[in-house]
mmCIF file of N, CA and C in Angstrom:
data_model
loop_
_atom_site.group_PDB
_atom_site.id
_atom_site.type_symbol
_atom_site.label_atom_id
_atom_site.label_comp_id
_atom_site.label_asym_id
_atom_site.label_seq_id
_atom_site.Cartn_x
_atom_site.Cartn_y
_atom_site.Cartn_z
ATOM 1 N N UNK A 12 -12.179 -0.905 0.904
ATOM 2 C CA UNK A 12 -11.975 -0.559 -0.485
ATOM 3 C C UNK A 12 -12.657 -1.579 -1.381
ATOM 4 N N UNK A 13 -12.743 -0.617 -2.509
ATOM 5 C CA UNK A 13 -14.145 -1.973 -3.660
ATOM 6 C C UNK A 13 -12.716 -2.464 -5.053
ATOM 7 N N UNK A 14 -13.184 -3.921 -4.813
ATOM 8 C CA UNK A 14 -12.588 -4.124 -5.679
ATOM 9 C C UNK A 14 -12.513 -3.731 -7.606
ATOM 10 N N UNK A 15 -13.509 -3.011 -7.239
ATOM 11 C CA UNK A 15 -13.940 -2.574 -8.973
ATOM 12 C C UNK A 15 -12.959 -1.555 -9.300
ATOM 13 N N UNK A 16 -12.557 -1.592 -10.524
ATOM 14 C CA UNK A 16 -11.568 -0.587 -10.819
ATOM 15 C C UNK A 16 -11.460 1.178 -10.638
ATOM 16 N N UNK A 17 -12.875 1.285 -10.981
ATOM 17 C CA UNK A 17 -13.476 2.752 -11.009
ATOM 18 C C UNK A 17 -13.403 3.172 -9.552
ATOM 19 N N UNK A 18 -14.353 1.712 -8.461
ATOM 20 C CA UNK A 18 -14.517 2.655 -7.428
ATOM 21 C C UNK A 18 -12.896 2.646 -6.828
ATOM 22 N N UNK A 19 -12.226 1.209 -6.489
ATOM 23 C CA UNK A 19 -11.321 1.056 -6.210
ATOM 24 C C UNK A 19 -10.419 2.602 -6.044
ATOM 25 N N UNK A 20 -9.934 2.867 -7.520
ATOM 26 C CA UNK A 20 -9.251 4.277 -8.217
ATOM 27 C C UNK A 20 -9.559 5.511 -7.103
ATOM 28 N N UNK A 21 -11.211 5.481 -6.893
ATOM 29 C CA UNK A 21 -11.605 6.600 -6.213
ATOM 30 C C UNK A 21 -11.156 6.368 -5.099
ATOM 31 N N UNK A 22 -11.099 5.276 -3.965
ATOM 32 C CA UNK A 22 -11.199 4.552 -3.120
ATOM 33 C C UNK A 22 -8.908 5.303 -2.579
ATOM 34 N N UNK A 23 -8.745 5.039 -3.646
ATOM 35 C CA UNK A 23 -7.188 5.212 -3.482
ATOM 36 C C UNK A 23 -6.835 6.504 -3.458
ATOM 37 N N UNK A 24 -7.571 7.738 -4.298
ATOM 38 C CA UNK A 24 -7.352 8.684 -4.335
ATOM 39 C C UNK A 24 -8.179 9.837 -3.503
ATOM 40 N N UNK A 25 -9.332 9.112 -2.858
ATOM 41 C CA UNK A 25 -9.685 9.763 -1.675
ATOM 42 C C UNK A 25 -8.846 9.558 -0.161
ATOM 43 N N UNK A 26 -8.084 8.205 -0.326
ATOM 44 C CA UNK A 26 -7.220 8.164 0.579
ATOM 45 C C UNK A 26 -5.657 8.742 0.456
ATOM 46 N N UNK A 27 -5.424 9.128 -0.414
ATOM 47 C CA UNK A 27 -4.595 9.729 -0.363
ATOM 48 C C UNK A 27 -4.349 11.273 0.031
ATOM 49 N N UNK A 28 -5.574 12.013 -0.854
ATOM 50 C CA UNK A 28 -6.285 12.973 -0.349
ATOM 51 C C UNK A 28 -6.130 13.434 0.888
ATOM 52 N N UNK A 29 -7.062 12.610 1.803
ATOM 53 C CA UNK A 29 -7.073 13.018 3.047
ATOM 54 C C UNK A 29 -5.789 12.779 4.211
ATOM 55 N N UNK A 30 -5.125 11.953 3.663
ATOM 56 C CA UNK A 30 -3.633 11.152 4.804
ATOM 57 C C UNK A 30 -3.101 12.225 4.319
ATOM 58 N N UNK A 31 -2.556 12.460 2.960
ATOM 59 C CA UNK A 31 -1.209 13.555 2.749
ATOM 60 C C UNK A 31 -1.767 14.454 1.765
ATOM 61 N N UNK A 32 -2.299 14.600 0.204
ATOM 62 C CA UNK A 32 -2.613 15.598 -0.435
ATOM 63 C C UNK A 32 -2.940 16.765 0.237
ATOM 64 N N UNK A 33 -4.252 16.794 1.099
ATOM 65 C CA UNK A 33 -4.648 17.830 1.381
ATOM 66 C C UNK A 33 -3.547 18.501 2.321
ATOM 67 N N UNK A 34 -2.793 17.804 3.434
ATOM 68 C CA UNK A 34 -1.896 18.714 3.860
ATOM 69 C C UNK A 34 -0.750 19.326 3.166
ATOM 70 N N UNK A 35 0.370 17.882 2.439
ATOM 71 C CA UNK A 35 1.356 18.231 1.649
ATOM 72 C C UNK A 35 0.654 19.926 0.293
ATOM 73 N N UNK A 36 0.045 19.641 -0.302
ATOM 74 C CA UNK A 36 -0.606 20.275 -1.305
ATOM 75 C C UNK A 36 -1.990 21.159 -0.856
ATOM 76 N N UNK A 37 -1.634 21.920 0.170
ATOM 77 C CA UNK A 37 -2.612 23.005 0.649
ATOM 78 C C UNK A 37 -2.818 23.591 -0.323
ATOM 79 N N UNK A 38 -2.612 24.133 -1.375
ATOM 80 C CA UNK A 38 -2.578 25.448 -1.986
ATOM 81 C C UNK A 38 -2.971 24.750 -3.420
ATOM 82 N N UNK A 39 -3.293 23.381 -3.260
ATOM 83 C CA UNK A 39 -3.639 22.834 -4.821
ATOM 84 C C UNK A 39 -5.005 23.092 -5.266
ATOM 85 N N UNK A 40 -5.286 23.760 -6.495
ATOM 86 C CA UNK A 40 -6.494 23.670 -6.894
ATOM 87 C C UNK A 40 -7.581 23.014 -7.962
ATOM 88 N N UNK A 41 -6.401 21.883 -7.555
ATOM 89 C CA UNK A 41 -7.250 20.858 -8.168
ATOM 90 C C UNK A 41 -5.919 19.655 -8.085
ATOM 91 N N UNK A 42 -6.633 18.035 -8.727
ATOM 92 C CA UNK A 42 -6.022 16.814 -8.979
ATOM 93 C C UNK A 42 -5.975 16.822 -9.727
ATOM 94 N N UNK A 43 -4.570 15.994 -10.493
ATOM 95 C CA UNK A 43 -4.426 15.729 -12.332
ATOM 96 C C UNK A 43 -3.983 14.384 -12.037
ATOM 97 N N UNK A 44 -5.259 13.324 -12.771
ATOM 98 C CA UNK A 44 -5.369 11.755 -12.847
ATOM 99 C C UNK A 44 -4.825 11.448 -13.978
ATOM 100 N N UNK A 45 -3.580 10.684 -13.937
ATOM 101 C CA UNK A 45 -3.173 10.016 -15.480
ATOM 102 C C UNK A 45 -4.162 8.641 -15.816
ATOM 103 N N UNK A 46 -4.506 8.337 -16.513
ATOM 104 C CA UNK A 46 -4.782 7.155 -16.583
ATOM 105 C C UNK A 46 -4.642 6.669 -17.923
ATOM 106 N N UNK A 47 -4.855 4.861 -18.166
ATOM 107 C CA UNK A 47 -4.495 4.298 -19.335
ATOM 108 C C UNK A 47 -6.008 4.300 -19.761
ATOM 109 N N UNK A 48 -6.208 3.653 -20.769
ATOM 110 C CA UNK A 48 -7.594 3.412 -21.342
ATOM 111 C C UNK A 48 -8.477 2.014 -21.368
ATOM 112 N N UNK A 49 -7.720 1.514 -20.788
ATOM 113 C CA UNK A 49 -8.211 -0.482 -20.276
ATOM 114 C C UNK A 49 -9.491 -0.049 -19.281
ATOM 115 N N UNK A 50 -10.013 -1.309 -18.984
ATOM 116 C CA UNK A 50 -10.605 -1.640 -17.997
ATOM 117 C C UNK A 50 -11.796 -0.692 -17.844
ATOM 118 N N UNK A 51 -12.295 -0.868 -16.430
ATOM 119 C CA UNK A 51 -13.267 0.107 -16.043
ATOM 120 C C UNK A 51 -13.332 1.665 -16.031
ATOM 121 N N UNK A 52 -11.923 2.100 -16.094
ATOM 122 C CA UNK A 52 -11.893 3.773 -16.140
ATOM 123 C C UNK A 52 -10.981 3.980 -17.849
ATOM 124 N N UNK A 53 -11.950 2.879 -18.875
ATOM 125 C CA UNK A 53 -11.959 3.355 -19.938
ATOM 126 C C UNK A 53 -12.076 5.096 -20.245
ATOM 127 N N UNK A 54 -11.476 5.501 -20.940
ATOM 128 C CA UNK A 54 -12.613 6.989 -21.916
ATOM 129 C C UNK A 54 -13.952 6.984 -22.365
ATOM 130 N N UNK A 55 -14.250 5.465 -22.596
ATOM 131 C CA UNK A 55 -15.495 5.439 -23.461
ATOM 132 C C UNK A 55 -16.352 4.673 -22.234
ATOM 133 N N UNK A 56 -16.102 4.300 -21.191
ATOM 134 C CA UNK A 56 -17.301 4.599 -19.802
ATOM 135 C C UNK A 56 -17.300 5.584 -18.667
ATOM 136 N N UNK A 57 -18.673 5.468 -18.947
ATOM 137 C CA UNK A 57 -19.046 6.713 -18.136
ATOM 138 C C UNK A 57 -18.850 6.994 -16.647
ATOM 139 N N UNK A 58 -18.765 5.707 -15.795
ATOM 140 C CA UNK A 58 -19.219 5.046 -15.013
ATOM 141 C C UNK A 58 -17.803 5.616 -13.932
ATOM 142 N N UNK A 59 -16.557 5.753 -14.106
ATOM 143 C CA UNK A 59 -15.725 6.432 -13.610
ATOM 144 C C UNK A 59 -15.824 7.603 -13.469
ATOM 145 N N UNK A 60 -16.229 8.389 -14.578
ATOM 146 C CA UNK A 60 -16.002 9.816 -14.621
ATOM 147 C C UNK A 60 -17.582 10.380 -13.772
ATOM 148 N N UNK A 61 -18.687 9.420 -13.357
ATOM 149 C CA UNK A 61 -19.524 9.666 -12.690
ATOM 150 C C UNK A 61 -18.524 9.551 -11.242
ATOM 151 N N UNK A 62 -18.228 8.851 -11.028
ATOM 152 C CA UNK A 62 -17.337 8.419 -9.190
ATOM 153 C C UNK A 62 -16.508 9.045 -9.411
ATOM 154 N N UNK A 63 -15.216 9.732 -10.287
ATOM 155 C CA UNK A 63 -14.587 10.829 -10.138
ATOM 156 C C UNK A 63 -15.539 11.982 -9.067
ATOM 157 N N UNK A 64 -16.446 12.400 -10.323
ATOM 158 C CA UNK A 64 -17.540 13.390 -10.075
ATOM 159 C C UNK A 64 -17.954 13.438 -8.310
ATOM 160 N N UNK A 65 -18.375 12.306 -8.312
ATOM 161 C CA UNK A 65 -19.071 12.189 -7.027
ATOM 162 C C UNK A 65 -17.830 12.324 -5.918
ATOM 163 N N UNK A 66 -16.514 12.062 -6.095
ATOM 164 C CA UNK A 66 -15.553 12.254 -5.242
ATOM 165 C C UNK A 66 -15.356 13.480 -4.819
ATOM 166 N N UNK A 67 -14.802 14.669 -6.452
ATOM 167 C CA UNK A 67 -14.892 15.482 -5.812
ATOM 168 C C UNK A 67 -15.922 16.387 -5.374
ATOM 169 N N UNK A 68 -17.215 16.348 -5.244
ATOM 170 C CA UNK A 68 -18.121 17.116 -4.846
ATOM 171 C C UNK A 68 -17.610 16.481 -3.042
ATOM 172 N N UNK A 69 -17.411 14.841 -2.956
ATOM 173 C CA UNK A 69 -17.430 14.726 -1.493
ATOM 174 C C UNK A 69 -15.881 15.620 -0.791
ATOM 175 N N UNK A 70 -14.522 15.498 -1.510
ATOM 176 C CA UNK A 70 -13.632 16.082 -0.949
ATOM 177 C C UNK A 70 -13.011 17.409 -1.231
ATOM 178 N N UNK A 71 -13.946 18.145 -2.079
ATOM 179 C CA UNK A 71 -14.085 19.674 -2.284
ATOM 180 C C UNK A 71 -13.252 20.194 -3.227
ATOM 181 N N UNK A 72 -12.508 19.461 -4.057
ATOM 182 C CA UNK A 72 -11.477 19.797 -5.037
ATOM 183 C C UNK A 72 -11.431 19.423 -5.949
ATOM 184 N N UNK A 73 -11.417 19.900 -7.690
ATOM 185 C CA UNK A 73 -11.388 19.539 -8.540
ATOM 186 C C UNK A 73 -10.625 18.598 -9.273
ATOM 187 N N UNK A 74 -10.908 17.621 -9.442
ATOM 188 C CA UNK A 74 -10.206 16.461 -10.331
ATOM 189 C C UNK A 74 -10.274 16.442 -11.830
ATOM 190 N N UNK A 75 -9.197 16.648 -12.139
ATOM 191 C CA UNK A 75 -9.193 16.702 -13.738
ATOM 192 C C UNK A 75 -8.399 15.043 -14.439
ATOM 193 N N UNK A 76 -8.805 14.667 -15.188
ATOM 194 C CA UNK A 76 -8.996 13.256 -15.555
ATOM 195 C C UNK A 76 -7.748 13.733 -17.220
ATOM 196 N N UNK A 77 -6.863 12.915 -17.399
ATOM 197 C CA UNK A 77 -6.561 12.632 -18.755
ATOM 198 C C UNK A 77 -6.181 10.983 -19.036
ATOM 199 N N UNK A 78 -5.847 10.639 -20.286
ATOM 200 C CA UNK A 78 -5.957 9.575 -20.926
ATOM 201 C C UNK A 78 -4.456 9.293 -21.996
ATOM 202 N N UNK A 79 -3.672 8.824 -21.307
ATOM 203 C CA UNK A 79 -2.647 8.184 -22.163
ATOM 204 C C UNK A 79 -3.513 7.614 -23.473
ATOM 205 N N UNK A 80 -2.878 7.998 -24.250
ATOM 206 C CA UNK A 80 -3.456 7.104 -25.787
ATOM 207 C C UNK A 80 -3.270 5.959 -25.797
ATOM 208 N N UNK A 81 -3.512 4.940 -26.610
ATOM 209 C CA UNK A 81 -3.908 3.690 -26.991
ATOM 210 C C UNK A 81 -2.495 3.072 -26.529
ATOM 211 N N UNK A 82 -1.945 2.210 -26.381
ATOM 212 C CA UNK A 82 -0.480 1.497 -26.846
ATOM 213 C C UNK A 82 0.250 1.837 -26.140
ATOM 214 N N UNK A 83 0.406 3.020 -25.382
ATOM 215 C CA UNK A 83 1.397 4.156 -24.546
ATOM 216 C C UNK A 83 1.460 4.009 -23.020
ATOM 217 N N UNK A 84 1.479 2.918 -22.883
ATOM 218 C CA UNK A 84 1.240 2.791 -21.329
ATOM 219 C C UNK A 84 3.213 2.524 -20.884
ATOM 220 N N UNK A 85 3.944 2.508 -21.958
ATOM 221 C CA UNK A 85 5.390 2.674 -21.457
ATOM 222 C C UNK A 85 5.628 3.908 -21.218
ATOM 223 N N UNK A 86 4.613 4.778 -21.262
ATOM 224 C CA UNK A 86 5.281 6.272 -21.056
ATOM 225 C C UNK A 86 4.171 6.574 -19.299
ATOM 226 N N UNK A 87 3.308 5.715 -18.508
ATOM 227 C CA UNK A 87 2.715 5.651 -17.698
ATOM 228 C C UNK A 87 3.701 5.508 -16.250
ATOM 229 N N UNK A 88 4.314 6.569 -15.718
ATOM 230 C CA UNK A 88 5.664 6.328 -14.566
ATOM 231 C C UNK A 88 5.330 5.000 -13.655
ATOM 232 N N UNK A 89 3.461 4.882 -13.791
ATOM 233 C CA UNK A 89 3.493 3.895 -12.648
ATOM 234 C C UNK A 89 3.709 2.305 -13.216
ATOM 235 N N UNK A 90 3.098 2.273 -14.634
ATOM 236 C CA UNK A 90 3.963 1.279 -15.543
ATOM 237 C C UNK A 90 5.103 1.119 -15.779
ATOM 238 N N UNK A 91 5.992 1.815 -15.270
ATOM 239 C CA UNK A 91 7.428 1.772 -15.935
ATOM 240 C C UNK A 91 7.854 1.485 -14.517
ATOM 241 N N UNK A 92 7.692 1.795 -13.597
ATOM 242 C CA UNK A 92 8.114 1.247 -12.190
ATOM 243 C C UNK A 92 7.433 0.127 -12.060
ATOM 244 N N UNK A 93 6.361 -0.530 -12.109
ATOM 245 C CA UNK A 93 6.187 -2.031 -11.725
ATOM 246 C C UNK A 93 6.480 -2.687 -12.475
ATOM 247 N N UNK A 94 7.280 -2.167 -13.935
ATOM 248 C CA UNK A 94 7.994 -3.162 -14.922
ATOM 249 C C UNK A 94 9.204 -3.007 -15.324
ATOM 250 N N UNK A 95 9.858 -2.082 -14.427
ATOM 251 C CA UNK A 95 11.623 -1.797 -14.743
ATOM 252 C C UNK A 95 12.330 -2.779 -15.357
ATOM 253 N N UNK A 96 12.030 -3.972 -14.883
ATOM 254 C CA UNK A 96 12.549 -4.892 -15.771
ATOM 255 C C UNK A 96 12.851 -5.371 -17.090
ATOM 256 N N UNK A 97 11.521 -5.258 -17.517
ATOM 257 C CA UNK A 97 11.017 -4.983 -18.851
ATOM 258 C C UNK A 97 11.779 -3.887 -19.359
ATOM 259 N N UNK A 98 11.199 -2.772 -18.720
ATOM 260 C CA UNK A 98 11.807 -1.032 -19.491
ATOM 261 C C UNK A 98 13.325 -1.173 -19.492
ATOM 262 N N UNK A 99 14.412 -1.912 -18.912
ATOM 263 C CA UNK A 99 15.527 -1.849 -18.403
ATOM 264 C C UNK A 99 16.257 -2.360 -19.911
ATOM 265 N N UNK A 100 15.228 -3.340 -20.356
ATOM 266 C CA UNK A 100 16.203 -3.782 -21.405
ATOM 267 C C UNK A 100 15.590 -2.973 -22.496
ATOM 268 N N UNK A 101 14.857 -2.075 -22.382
ATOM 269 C CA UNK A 101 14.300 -1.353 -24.092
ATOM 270 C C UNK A 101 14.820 -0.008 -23.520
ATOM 271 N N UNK A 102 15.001 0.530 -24.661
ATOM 272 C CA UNK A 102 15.494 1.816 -24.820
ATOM 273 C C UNK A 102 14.304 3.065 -24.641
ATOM 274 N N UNK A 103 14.325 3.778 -23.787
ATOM 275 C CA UNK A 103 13.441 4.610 -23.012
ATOM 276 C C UNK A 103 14.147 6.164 -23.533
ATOM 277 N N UNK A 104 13.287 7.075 -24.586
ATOM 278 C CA UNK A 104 13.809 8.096 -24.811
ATOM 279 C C UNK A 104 13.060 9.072 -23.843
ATOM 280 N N UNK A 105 13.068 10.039 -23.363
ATOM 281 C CA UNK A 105 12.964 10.634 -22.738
ATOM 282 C C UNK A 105 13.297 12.269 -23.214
ATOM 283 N N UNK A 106 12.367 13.547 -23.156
ATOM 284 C CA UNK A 106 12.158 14.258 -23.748
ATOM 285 C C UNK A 106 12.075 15.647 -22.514
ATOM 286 N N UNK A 107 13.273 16.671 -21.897
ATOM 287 C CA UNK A 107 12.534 17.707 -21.336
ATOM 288 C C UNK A 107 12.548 19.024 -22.346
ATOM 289 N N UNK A 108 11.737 20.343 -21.536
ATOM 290 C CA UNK A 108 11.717 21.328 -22.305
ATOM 291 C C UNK A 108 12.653 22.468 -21.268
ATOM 292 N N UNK A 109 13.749 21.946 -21.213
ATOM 293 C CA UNK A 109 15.186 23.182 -20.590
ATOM 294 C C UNK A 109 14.894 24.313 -21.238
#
């Protein structure tokens, strides 16, 4: 695995892909990537959404990419689990559509 963020990302989600997605999620027709807007898999570089690209042409399934807004990375599940701590003492509203 590459330590660069972009390829890294790909690097994680082609392995996941192939160990469990593709079996657990036979019938999926496509990936939905959350991501924040830092770093290398900014919105405003290209350079991810090229290695997205190139992923899925290699593992045959469409990857669809979105972008938490600016500031909003407390609403990111995988942020809020490696910082429970943090989130534990702020007040976390939470919103379904019953």
């Amino acid at each position: 695995m590459n330590k660069d963020t972009s390829e890294f990302c790909c690097d994680c989600i082609k392995y996941w892909w192939e160990k469990f997605g593709k079996e657990d999620y036979h019938q999926a027709s496509n990936i939905l990537v959350l991501a924040d807007s830092g770093g290398s898999n900014s919105s405003r570089h290209y350079t991810f959404k090229e290695d997205l690209q190139k992923l899925s042409n290699e593992i045959g399934i469409e990857i669809r990419l979105a972008y938490y807004p600016p500031y909003t990375s407390k609403y990111n599940p995988t942020e809020r689990e490696t910082n429970k701590k943090t989130y534990n003492e702020m007040d976390i509203f939470q919103f379904s559509g019953n």
